[in-house]
PDB file of C-alpha atoms in Angstrom:
ATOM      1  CA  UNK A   1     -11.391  84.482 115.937  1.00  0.00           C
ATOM      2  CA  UNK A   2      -7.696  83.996 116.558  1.00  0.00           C
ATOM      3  CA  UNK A   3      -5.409  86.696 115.576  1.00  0.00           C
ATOM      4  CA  UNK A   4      -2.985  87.173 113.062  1.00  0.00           C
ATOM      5  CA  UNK A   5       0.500  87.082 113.264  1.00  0.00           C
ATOM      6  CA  UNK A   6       2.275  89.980 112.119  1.00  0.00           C
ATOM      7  CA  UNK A   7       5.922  89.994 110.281  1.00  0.00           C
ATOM      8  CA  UNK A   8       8.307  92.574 110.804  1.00  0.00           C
ATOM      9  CA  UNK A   9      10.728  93.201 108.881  1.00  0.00           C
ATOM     10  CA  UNK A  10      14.588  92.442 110.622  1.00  0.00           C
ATOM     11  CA  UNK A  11      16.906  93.406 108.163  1.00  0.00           C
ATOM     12  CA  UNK A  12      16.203  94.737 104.736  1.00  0.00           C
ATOM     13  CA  UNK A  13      18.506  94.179 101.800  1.00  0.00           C
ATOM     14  CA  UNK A  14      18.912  96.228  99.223  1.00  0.00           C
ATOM     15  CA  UNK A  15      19.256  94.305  95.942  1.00  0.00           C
ATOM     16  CA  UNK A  16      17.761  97.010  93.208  1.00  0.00           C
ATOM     17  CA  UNK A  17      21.381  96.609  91.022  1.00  0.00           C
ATOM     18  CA  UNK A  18      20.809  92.912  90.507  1.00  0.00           C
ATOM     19  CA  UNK A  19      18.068  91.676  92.064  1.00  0.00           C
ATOM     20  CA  UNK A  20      16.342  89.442  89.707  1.00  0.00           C
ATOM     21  CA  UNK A  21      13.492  86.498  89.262  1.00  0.00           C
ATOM     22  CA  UNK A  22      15.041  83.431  91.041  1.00  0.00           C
ATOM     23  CA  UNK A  23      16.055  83.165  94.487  1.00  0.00           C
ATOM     24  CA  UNK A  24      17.542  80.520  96.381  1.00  0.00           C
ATOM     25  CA  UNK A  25      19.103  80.552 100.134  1.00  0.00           C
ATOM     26  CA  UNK A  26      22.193  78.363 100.494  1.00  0.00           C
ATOM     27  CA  UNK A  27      24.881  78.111 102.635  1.00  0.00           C
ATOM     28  CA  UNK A  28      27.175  77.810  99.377  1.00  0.00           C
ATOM     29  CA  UNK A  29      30.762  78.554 100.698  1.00  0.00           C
ATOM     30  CA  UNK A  30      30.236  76.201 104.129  1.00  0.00           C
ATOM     31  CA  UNK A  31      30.899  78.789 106.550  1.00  0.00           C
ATOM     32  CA  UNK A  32      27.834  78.098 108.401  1.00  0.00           C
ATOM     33  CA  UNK A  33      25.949  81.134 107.263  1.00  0.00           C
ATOM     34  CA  UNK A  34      23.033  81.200 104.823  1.00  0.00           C
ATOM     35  CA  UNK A  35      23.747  83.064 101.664  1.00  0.00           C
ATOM     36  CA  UNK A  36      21.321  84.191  98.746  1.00  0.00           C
ATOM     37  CA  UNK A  37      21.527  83.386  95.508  1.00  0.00           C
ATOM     38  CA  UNK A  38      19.873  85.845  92.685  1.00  0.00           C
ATOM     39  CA  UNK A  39      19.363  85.206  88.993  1.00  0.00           C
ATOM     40  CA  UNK A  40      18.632  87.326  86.657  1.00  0.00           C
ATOM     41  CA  UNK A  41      17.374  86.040  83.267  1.00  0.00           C
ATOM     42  CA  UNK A  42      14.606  85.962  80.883  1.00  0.00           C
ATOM     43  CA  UNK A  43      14.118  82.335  81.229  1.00  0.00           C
ATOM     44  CA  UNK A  44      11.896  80.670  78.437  1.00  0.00           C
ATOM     45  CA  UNK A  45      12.259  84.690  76.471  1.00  0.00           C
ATOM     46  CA  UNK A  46      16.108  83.561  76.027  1.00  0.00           C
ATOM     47  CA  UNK A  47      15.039  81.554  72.849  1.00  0.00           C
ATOM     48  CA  UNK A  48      15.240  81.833  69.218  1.00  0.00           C
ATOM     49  CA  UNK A  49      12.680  79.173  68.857  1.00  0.00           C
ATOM     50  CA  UNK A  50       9.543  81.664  68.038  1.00  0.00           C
ATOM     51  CA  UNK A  51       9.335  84.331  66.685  1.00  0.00           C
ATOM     52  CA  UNK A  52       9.119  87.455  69.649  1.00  0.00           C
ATOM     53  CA  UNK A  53       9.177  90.220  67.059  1.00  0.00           C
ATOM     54  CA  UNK A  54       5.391  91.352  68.048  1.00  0.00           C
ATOM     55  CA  UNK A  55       5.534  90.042  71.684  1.00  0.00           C
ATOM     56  CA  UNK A  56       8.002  93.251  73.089  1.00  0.00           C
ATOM     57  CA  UNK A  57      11.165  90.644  73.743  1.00  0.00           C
ATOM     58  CA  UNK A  58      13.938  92.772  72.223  1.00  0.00           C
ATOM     59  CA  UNK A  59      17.593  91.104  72.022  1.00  0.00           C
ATOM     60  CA  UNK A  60      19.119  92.841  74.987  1.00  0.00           C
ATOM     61  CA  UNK A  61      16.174  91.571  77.024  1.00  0.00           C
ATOM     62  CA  UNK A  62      17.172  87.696  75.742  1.00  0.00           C
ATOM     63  CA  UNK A  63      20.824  88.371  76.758  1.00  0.00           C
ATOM     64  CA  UNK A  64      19.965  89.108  80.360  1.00  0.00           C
ATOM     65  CA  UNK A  65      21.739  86.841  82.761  1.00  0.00           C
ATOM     66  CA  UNK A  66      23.784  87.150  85.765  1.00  0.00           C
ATOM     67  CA  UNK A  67      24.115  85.125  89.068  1.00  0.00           C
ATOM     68  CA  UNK A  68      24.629  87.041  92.089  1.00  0.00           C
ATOM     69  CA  UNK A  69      25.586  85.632  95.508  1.00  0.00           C
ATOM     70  CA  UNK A  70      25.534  87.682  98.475  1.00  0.00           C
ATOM     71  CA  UNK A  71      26.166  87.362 102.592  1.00  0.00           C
ATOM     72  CA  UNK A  72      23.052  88.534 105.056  1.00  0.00           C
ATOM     73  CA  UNK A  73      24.511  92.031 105.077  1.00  0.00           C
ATOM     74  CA  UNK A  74      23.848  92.221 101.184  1.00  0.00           C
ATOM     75  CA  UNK A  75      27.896  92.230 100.482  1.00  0.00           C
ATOM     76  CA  UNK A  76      28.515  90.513  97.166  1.00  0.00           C
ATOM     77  CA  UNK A  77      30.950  87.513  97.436  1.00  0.00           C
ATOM     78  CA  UNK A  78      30.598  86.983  93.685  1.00  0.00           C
ATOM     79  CA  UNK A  79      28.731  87.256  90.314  1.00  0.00           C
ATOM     80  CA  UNK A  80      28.731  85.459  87.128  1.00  0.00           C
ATOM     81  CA  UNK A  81      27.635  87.689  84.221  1.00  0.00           C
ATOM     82  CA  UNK A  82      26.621  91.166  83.993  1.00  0.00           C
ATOM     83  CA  UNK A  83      23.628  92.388  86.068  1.00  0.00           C
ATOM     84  CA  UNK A  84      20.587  94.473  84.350  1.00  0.00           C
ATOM     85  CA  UNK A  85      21.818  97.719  83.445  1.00  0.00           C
ATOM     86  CA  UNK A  86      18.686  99.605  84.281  1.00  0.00           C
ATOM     87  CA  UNK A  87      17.392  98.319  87.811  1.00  0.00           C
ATOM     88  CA  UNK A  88      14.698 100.481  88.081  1.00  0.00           C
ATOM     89  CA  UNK A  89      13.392  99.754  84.549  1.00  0.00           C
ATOM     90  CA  UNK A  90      12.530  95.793  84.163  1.00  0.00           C
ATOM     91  CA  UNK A  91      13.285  92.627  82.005  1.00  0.00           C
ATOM     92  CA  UNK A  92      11.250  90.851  80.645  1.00  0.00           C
ATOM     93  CA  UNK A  93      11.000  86.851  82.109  1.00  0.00           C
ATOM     94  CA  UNK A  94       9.419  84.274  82.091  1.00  0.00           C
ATOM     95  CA  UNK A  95       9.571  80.344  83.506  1.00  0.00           C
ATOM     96  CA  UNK A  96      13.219  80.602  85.005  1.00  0.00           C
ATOM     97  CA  UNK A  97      12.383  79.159  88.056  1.00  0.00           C
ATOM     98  CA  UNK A  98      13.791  75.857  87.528  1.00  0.00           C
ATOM     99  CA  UNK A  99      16.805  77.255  85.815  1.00  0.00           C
ATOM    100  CA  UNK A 100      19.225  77.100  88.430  1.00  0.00           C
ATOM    101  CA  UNK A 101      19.531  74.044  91.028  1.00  0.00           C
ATOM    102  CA  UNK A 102      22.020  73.995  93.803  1.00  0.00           C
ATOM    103  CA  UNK A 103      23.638  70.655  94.641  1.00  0.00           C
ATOM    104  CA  UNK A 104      26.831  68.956  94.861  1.00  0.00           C
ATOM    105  CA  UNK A 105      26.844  67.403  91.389  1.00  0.00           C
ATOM    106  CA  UNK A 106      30.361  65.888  90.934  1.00  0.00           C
ATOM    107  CA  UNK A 107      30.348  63.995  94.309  1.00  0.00           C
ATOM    108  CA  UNK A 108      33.613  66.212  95.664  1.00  0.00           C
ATOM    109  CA  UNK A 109      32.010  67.456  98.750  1.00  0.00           C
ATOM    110  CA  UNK A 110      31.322  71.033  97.705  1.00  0.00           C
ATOM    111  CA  UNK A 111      28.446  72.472  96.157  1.00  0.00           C
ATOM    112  CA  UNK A 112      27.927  73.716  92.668  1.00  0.00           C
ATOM    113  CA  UNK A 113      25.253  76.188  90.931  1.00  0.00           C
ATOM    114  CA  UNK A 114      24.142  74.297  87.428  1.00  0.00           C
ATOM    115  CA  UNK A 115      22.070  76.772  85.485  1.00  0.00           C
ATOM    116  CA  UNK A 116      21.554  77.099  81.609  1.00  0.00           C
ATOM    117  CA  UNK A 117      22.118  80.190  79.862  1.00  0.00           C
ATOM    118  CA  UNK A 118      21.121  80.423  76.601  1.00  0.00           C
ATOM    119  CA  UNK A 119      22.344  76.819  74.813  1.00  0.00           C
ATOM    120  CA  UNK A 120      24.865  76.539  77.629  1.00  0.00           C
ATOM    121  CA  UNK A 121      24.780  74.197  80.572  1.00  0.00           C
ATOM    122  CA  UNK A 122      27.321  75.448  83.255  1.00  0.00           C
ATOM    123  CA  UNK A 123      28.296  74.522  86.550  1.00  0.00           C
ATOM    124  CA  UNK A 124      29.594  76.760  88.589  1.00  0.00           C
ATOM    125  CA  UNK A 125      31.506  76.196  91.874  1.00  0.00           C
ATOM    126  CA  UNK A 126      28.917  77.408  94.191  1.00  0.00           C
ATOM    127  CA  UNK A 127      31.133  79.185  96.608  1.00  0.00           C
ATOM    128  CA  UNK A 128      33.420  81.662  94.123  1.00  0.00           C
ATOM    129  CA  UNK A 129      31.433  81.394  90.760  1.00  0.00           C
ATOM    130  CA  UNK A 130      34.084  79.685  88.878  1.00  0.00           C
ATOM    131  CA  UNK A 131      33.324  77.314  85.585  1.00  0.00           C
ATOM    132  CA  UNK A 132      34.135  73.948  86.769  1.00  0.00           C
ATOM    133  CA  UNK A 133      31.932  72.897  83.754  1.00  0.00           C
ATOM    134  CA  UNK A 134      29.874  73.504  80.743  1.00  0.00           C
ATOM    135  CA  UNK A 135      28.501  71.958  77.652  1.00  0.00           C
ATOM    136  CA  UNK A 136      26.684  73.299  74.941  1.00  0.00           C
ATOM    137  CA  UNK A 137      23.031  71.976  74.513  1.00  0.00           C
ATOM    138  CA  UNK A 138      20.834  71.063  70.922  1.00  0.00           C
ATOM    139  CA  UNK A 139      18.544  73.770  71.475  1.00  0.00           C
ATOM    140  CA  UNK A 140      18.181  76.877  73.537  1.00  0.00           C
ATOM    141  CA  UNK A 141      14.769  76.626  75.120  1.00  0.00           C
ATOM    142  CA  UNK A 142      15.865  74.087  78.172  1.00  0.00           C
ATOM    143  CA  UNK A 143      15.199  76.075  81.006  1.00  0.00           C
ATOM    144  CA  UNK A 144      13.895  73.357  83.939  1.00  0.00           C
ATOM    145  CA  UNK A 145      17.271  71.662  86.008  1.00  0.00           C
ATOM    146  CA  UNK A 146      16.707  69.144  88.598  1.00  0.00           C
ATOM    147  CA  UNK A 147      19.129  66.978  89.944  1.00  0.00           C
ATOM    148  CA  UNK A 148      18.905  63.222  91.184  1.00  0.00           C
ATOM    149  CA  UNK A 149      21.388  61.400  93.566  1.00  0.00           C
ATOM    150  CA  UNK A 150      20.935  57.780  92.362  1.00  0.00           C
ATOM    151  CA  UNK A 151      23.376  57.013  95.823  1.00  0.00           C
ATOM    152  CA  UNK A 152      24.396  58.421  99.100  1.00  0.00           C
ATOM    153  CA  UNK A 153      22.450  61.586 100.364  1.00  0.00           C
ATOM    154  CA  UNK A 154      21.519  64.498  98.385  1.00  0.00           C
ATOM    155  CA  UNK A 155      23.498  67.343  99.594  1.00  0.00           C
ATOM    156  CA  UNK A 156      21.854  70.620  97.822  1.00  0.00           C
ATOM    157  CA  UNK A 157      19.710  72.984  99.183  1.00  0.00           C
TER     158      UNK A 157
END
């Protein structure tokens, strides 16, 4: 029987303040280097559309969100939103997977973070956090993005 591969570990990151339930690795500022992405949100729980009085969703756990972008040595470069104020005690999420895509969306060459928060579509520039964009939505239970280039190359990651 052929033997395993083991993994070790290179270089761990600490991300207890706001690590989260999404994470995506992106060169977003086009320096060359990788960064990582990390949302925190409660994802489908962000919803007024049932009723979460029994299910233990309380309001501060629907009003979780933050986007944090950091370099391979953990430094943040930015954050959009407030991280989870108790790290070590967690949020309650669920289907936020698809809520943030990373792509050049506007065709200018750079890349942008479009994520919905709540009944909010935003895009973000990618490599500061900045609103370039946001709209508000009908409802507030959208929480699957995916992007399409209908010409050219797709340029997200």
């Amino acid at each position: 029987m052929p033997s395993v591969p083991q993994l070790t570990l290179i270089d761990p990151i600490d991300i207890t303040p706001f690590g989260g339930n999404l994470l995506r690795v992106c060169d977003v500022n086009g320096d060359g280097e990788s960064e990582y992405v990390i949302l925190q949100s409660p994802g489908q729980f962000q919803s007024q559309v049932r009723d979460w009085k029994n299910s233990g969703v309380t309001p501060r756990d629907q009003d979780v969100f933050c986007i944090t972008v950091i370099d391979s040595s953990g430094n943040v470069l930015w954050q959009y939103g407030s991280p989870w104020p108790e790290p070590m005690n967690p949020y309650v999420s669920h289907g936020s997977g698809d809520q943030l895509v990373i792509d050049d969306v506007d065709g200018d060459g750079e890349l942008e973070i479009v994520t919905v928060r709540k009944d909010e579509l935003l895009i973000l520039a990618a490599s500061c956090g900045r609103i370039k964009n946001s709209t508000r939505l009908p409802a507030d239970n959208f929480t699957r993005l995916a992007t399409a280039r209908l010409r050219g190359k797709r340029d997200g990651c």
